[in-house]
CSV table of C-alpha atoms in Angstrom, one decimal:
chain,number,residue,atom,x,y,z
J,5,UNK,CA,0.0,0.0,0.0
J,6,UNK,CA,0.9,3.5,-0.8
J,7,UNK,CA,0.7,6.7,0.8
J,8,UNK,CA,1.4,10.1,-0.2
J,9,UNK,CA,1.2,13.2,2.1
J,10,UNK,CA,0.8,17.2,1.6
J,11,UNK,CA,1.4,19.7,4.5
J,12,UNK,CA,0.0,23.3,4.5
J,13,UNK,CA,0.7,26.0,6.8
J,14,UNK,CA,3.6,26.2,9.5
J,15,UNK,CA,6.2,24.1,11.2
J,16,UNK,CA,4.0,22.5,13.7
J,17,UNK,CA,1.9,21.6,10.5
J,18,UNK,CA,5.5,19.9,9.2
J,19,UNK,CA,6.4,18.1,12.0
J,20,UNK,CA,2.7,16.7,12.6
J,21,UNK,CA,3.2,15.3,9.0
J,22,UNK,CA,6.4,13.7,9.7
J,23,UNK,CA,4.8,11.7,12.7
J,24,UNK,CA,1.9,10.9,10.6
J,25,UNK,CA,4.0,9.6,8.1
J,26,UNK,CA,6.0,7.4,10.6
J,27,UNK,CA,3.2,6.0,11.7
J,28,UNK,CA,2.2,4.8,8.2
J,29,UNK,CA,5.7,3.4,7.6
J,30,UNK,CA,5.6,1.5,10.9
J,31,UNK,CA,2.7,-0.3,9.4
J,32,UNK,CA,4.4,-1.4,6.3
J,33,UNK,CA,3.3,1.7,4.1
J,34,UNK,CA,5.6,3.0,1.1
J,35,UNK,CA,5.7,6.6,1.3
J,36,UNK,CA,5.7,7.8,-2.2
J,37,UNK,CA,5.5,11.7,-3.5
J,38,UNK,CA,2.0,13.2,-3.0
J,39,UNK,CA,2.4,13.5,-7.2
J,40,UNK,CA,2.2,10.1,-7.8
J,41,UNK,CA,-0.4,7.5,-7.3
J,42,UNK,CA,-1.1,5.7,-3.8
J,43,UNK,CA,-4.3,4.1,-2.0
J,44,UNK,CA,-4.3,6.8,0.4
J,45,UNK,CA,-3.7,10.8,0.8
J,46,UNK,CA,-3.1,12.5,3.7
J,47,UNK,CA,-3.6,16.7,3.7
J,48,UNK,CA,-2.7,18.2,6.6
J,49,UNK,CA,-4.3,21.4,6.1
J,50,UNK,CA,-4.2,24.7,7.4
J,51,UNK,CA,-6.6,27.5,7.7
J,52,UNK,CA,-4.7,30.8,8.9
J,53,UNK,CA,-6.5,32.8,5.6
J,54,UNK,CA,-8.8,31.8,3.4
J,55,UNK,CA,-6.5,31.4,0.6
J,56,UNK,CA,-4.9,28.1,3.0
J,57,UNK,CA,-8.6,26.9,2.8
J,58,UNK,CA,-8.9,27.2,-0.8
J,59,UNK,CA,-5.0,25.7,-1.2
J,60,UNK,CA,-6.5,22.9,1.0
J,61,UNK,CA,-9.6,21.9,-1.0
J,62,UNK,CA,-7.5,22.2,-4.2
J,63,UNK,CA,-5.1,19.8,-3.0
J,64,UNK,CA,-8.0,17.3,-2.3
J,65,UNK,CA,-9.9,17.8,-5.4
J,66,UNK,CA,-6.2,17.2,-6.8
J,67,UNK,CA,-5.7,13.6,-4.9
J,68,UNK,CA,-9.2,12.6,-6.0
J,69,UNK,CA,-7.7,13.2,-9.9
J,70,UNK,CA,-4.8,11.0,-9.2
J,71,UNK,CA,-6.8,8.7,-8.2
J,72,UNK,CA,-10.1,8.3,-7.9
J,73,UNK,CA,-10.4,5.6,-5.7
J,74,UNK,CA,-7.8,6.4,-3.4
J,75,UNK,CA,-8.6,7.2,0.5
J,76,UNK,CA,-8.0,10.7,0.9
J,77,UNK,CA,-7.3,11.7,4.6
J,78,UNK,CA,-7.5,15.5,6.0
J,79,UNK,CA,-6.4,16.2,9.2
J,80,UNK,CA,-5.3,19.8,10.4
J,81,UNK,CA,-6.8,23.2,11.5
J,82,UNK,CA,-9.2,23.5,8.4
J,83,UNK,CA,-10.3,19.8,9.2
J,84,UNK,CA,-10.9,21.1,12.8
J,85,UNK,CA,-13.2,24.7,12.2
J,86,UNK,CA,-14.9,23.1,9.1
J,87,UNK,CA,-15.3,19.3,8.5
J,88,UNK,CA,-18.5,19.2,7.1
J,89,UNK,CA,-16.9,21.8,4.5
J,90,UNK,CA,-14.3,18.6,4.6
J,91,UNK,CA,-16.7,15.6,4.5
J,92,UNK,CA,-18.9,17.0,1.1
J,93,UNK,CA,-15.6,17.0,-0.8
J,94,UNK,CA,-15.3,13.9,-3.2
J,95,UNK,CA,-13.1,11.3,-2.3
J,96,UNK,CA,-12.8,12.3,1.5
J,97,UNK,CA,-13.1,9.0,3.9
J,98,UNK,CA,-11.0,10.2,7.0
J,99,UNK,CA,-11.6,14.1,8.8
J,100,UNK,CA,-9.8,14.0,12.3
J,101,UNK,CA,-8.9,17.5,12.9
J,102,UNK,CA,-6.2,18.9,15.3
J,103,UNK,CA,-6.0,15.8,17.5
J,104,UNK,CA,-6.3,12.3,17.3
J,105,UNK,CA,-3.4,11.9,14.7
J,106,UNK,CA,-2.5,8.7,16.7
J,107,UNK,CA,-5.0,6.5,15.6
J,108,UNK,CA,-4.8,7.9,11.5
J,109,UNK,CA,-3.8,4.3,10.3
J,110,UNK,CA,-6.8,2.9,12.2
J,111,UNK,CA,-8.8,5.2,10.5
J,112,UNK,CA,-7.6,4.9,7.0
J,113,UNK,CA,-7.8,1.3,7.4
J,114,UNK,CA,-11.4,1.6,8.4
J,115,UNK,CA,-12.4,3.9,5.7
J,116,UNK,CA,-10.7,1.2,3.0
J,117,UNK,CA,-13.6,-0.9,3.6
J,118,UNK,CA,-16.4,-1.1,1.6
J,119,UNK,CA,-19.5,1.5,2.8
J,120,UNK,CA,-17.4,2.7,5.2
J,121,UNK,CA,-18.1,6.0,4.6
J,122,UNK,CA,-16.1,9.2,6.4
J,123,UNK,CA,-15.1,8.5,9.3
J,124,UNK,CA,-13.0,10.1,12.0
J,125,UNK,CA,-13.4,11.9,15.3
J,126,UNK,CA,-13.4,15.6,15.1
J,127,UNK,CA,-13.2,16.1,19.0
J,128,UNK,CA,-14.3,19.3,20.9
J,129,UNK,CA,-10.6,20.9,20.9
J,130,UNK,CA,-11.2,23.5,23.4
J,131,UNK,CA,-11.8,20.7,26.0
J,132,UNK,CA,-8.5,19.0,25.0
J,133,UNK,CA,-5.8,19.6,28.1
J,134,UNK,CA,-3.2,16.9,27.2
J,135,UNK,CA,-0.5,16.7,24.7
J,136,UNK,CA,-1.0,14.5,22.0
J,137,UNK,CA,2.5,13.0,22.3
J,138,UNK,CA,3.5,10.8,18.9
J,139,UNK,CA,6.8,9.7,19.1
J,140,UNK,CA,9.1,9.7,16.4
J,141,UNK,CA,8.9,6.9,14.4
J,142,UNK,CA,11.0,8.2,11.1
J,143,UNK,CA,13.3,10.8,10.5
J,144,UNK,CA,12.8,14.2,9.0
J,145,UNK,CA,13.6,14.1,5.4
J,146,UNK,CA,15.2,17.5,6.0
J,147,UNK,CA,18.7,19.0,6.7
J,148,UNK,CA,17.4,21.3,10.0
J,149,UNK,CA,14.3,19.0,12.1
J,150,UNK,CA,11.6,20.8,13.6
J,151,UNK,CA,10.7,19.3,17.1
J,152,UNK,CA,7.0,20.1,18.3
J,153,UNK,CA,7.1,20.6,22.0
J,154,UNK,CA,3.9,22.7,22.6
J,155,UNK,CA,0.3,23.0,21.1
J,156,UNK,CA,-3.1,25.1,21.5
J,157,UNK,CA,-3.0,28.6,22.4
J,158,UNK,CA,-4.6,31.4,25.2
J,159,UNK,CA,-4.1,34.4,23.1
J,160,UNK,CA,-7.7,35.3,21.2
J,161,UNK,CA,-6.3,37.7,18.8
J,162,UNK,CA,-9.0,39.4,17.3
J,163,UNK,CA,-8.0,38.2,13.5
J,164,UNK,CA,-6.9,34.3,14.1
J,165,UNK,CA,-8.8,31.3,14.1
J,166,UNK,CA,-6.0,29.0,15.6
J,167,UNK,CA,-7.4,29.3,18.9
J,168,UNK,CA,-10.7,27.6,17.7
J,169,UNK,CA,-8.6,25.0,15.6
J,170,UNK,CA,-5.9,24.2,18.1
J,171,UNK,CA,-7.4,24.8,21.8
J,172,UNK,CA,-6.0,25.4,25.1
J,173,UNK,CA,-2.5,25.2,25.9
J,174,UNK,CA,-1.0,21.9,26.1
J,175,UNK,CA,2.8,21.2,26.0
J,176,UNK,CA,5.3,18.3,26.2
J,177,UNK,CA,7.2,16.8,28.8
J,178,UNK,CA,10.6,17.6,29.0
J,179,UNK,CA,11.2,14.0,29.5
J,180,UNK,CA,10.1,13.2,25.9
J,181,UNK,CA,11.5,16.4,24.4
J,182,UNK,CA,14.7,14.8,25.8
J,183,UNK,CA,14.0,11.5,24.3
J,184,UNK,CA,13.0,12.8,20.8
J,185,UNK,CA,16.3,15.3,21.2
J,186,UNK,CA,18.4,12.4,21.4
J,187,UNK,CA,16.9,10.3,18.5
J,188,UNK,CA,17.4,13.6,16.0
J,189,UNK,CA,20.6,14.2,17.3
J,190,UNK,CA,21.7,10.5,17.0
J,191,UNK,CA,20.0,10.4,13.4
J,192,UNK,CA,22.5,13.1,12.2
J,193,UNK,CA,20.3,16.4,12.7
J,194,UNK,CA,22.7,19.2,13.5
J,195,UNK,CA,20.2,21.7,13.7
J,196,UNK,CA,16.8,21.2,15.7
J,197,UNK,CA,14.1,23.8,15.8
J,198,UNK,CA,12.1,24.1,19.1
J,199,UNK,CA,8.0,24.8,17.4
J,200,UNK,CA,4.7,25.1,18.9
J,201,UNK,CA,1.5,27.6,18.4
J,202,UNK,CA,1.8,29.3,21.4
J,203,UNK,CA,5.5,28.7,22.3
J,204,UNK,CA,6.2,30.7,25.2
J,205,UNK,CA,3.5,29.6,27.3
J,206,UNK,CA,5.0,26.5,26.9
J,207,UNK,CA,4.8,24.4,30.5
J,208,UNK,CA,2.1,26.8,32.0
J,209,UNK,CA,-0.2,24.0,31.6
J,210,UNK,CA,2.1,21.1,33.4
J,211,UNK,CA,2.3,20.2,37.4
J,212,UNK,CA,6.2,21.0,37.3
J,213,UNK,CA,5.6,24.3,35.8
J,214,UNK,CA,9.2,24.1,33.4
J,215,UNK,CA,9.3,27.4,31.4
J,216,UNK,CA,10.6,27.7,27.9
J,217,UNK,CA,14.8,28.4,29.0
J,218,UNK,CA,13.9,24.8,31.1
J,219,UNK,CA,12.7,23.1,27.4
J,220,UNK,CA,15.8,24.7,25.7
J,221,UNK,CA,18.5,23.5,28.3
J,222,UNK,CA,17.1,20.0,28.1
J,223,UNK,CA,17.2,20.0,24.0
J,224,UNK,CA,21.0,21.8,25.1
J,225,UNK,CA,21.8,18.4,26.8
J,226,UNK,CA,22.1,16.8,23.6
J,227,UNK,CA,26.4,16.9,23.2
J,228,UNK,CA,25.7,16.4,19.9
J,229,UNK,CA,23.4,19.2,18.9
J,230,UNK,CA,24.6,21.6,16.9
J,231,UNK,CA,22.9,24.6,16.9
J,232,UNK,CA,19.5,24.9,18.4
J,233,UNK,CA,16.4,27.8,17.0
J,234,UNK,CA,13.4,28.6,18.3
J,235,UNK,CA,10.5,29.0,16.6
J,236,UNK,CA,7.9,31.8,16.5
J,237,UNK,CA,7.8,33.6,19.9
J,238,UNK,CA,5.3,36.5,21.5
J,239,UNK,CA,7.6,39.3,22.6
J,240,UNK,CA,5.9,39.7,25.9
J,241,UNK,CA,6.7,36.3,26.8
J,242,UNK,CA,11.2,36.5,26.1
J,243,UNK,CA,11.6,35.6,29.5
J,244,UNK,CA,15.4,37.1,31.2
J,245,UNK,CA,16.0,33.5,31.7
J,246,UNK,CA,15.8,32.3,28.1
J,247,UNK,CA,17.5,35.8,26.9
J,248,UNK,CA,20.3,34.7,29.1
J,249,UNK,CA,20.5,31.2,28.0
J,250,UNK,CA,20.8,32.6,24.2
J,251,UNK,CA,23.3,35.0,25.0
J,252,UNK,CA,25.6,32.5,26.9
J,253,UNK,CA,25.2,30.0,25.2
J,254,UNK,CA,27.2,29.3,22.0
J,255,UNK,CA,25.0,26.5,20.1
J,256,UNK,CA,21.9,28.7,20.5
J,257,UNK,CA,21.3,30.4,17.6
J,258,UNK,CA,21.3,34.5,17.8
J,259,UNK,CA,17.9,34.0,15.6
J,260,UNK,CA,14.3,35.3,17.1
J,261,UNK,CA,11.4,35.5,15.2
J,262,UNK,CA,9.3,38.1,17.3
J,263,UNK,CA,5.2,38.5,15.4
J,264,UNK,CA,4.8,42.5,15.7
J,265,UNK,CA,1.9,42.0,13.3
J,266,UNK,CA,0.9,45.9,13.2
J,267,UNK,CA,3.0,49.4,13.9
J,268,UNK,CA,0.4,51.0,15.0
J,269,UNK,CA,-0.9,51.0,18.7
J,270,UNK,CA,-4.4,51.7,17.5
J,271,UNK,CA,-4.3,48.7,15.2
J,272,UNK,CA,-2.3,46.9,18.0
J,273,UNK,CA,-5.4,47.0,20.3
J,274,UNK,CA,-8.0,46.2,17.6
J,275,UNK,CA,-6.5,43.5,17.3
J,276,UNK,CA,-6.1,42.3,20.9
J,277,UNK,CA,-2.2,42.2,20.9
J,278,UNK,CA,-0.6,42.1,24.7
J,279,UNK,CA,1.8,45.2,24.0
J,280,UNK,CA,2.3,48.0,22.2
J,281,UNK,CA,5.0,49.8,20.1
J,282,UNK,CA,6.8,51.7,23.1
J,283,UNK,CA,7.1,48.3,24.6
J,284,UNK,CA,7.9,46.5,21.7
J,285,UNK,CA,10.8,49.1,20.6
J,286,UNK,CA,12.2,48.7,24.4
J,287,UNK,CA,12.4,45.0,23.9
J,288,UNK,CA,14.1,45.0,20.6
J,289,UNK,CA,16.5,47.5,22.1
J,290,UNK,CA,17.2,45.1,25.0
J,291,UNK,CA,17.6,42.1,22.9
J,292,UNK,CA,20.1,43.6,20.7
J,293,UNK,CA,22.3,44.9,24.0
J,294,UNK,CA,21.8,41.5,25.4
J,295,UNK,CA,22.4,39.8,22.2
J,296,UNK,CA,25.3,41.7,19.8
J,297,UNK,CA,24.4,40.6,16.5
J,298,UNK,CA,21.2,38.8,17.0
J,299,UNK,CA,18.4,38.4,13.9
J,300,UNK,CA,14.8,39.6,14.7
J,301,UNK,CA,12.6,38.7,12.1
J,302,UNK,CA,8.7,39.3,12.8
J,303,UNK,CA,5.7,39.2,11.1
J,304,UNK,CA,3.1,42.4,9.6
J,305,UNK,CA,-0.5,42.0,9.1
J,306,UNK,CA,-1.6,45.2,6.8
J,307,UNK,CA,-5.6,46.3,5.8
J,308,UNK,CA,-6.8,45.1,9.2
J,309,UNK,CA,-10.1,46.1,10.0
J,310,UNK,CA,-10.3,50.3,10.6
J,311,UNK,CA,-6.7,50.6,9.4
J,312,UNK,CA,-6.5,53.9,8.3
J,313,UNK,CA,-3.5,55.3,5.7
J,314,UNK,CA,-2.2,57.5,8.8
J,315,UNK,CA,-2.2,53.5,10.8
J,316,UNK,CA,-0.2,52.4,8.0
J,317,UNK,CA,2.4,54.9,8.0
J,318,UNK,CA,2.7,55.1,11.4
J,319,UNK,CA,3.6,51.2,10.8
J,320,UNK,CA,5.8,51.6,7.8
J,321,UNK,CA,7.7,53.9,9.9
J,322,UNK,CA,7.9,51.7,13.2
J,323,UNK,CA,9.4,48.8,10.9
J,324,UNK,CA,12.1,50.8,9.4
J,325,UNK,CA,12.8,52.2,12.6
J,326,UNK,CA,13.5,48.6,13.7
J,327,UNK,CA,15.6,47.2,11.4
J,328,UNK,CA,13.9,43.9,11.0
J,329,UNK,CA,16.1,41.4,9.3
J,330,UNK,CA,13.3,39.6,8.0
J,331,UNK,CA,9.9,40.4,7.2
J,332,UNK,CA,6.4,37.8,6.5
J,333,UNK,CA,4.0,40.5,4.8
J,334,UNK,CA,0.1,39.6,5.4
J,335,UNK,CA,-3.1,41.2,4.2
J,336,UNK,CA,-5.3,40.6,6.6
J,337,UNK,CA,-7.7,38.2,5.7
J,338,UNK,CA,-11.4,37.9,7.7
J,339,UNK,CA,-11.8,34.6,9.4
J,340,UNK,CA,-15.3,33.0,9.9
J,341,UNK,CA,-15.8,33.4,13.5
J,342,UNK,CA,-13.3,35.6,14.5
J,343,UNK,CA,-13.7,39.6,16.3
J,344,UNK,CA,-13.0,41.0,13.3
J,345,UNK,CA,-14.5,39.2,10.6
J,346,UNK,CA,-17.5,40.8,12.0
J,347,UNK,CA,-16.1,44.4,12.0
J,348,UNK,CA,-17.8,46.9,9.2
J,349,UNK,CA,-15.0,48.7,9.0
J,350,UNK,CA,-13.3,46.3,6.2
J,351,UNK,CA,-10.3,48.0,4.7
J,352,UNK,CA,-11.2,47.6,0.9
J,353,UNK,CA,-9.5,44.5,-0.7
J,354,UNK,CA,-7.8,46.4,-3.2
J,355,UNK,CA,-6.3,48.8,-0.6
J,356,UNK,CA,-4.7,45.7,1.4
J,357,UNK,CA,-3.0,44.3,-1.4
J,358,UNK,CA,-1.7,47.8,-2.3
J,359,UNK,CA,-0.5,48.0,1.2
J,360,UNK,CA,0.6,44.4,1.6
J,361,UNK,CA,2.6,45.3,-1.3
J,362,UNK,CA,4.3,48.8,0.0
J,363,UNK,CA,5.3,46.9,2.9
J,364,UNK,CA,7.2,43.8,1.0
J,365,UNK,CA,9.0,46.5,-0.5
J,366,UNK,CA,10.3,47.9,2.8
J,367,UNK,CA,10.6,44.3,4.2
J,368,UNK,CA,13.2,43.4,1.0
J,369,UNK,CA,15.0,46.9,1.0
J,370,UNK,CA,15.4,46.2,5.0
J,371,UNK,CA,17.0,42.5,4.3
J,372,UNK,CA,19.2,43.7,1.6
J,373,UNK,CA,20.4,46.1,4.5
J,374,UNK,CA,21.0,43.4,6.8
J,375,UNK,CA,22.5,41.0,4.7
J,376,UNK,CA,24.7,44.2,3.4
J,377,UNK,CA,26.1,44.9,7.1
J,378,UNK,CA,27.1,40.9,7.5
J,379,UNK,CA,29.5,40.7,3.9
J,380,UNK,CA,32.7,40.3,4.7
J,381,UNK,CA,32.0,38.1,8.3
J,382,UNK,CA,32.8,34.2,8.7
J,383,UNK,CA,30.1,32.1,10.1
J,384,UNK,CA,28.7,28.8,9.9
J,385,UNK,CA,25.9,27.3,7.2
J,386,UNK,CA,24.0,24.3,7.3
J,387,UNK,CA,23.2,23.5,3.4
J,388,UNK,CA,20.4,22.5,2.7
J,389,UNK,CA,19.6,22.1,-1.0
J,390,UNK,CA,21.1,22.1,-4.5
J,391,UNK,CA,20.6,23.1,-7.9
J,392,UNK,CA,22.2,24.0,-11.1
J,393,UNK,CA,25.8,23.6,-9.1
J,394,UNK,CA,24.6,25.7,-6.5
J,395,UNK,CA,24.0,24.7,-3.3
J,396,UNK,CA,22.6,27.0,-0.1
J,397,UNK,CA,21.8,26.5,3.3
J,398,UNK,CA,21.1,29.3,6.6
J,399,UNK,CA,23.1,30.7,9.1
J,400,UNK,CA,22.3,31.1,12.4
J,401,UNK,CA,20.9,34.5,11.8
J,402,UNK,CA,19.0,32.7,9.2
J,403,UNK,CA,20.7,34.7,6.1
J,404,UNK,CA,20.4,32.1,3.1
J,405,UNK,CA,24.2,31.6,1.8
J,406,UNK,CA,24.7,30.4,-1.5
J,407,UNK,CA,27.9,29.1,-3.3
J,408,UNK,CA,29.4,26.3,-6.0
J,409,UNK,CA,31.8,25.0,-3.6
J,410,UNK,CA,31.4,21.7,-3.6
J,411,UNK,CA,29.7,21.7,-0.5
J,412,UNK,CA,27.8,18.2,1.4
J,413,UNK,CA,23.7,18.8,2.3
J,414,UNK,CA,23.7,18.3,5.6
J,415,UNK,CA,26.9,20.0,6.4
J,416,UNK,CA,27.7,22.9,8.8
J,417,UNK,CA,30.5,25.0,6.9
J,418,UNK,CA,32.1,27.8,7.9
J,419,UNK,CA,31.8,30.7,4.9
J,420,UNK,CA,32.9,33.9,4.3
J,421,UNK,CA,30.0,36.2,3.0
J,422,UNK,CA,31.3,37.7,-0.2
J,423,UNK,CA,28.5,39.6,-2.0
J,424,UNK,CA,24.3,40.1,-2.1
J,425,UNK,CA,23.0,37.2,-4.2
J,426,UNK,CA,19.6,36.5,-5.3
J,427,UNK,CA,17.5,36.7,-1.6
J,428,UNK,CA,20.8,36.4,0.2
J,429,UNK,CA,24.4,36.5,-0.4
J,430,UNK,CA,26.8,34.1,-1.7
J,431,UNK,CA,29.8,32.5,0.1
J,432,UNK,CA,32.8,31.3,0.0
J,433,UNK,CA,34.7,27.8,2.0
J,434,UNK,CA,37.1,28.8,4.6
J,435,UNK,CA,39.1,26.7,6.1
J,436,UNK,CA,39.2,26.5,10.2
J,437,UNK,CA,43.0,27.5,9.8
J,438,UNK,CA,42.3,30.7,7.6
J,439,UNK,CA,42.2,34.6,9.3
């Protein structure tokens, strides 16, 4: 039996996948590219806009083409806040939402019998209080592997529908996130990012009470691990303890990905965000002292509901003003369910994308900028893939490094930073014994 598997959305969405799929290869399934033809798809969907639901129903539709008779699973926060939207779509058989991934073979084996018809559990998330804990049962097929050690979250901003499709707060025991550290680490991973929805209210919800800095010093106890990256992370919640533990120590990479998701503190309470820009500038400004030479990357919602052209300014001005080395540019799409879905003060469609597209501007002008200041520094790249010759990987400050050397995927190299290329820059070998 075959089995082919599509992920949408973010790196909790990957890693979810990758347990899936290890629990199909434990039961004697051939994983095979979601392209060709199997006897089952799983679409692990996601539903942060409603282009992700549209992306996800395509993909089905697609699967169904392929083949016909094939079981077609969906899983995933679209699968959570919809399924009947799920269940009318031809060839669906299995809808199990945000939880229950464990018993997906079970499922899918169900659903190959005759008259079966869809099946699954879509269980009332926002009573869920335990982590769904798969362990790894196959390795990432990636250089860098994500490691999922916190789900649901508390935050209710005014825009997102994650909340609905994910739940409470629910995170991992460090005793597994040391036991699935050690199989990455013992598999070859070098790098291993830290991911969750709601990551730093990870352990809030466990007897013990660990805090995110506990979670990173146990993934730290692998001797192996290379270099260690957290994933998305609320500003308010960049605990002293954790800013220490990435300052001191060496493997942790100077990388933070911090959502500001508006410039504006008019737009910032609209939207229910915990902070505003004073605060947010003071943090950034701490970070940086604590941190000489860290990356802060964030993300920018524009056209949110009121958002007025003196809202956006005041935004495009607060971004420049700090410097971002990276920049995810969203229009705000309305979410079924949400705050402000519901608000009649919808910024015009046209007018987002014309602002969505002012502010990718200023988010590429700002990474050329960044990626200007670091040419002529040495640091280390873990490549990732390769084409035409050329292969590129990340740094730790996640600047993608390109070069022809001939170069192993999978490897951590040191380079020298030469010149801007393409997104990033290219680089050059240098040996450990070179200036």
């Amino acid at each position: 039996m075959r089995a082919a598997f599509m992920t949408l959305g973010c790196k909790v969405n990957q890693f979810e996948t990758e347990t899936m799929e290890g629990l199909f290869r434990a039961r004697g399934y051939e994983i095979v590219p979601f392209e060709e033809a199997a006897e089952v798809y799983v679409i692990n969907t996601c539903s942060v806009t409603h282009l992700s639901d549209r992306k996800s129903r395509q993909l089905i539709r697609r699967a169904a083409r392929t083949n016909p008779d094939a079981c077609i699973a969906v899983a995933g926060c679209y699968a959570q806040v919809a399924p009947e939207e799920i269940r009318a779509l031809a060839g669906v058989r299995v809808v199990i939402g945000t939880k229950e991934r464990a018993q997906i073979v079970d499922y899918v084996e169900a659903a190959l019998q005759k008259n079966a018809g869809v099946i699954g559990t879509i269980t009332d998330i926002m009573q869920a209080r335990v982590f769904e804990d798969i362990p790894l049962r196959s390795m990432p097929h990636r250089t860098r592997a994500f490691l999922k050690i916190e789900d649901g979250c508390q935050n209710f901003c005014t825009f997102c529908i994650i909340p609905y499709a994910r739940g409470p707060v629910k995170s991992r025991e460090l005793s597994a996130v040391a036991r699935e550290m050690h199989l990455l680490t013992e598999a070859g991973f070098h790098e291993v990012v830290l991911t969750g929805i709601h990551l730093g209210a990870y352990g809030i919800d466990l007897a013990a009470r660990p805090t995110l800095a506990d979670a990173c010093r146990t993934a730290l106890g692998e001797a192996k691990l290379r270099r260690l990256r957290l994933g998305s992370l609320e500003s308010v919640e960049l605990s002293a303890d954790l800013l220490e533990l990435i300052r001191t120590e060496p493997r942790f990479a100077a990388h933070l990905h911090l959502p500001l998701q508006a410039g504006s503190d008019a737009v910032l309470r609209a939207m229910n965000r915990h902070y505003d820009t004073a605060a947010f500038a003071q943090l950034i400004a701490d970070v940086r002292r604590a941190v000489p030479g860290v990356a802060v990357s964030t993300d920018i919602i524009v056209g949110f509901p009121g958002e007025t052209e003196e809202d956006f300014a005041a935004g495009m001005d607060f971004v420049r003003a700090m410097g971002f080395a990276r920049m995810h540019v969203f229009p705000y799409s309305p979410r079924r369910g949400t705050p402000a879905a519901q608000r009649a003060d919808q910024v015009p469609p046209a007018v987002r994308k014309e602002r969505a597209a002012r502010m990718q501007a200023l988010a590429e002008e700002l990474a050329q900028d960044y990626h200007r200041a670091a040419l002529g520094s040495v640091t280390e790249v873990l490549f990732e893939t390769a084409e035409d010759g050329v292969t590129n990987g990340l740094t730790e400050t996640y600047i993608r490094v390109y070069t022809d050397a001939p170069v192993a995927r999978g490897a951590l190299v040191p380079m020298r930073l030469v010149r801007l290329y393409r997104d990033g820059v290219w680089g050059t070998p240098v040996s450990k014994e070179s200036p």
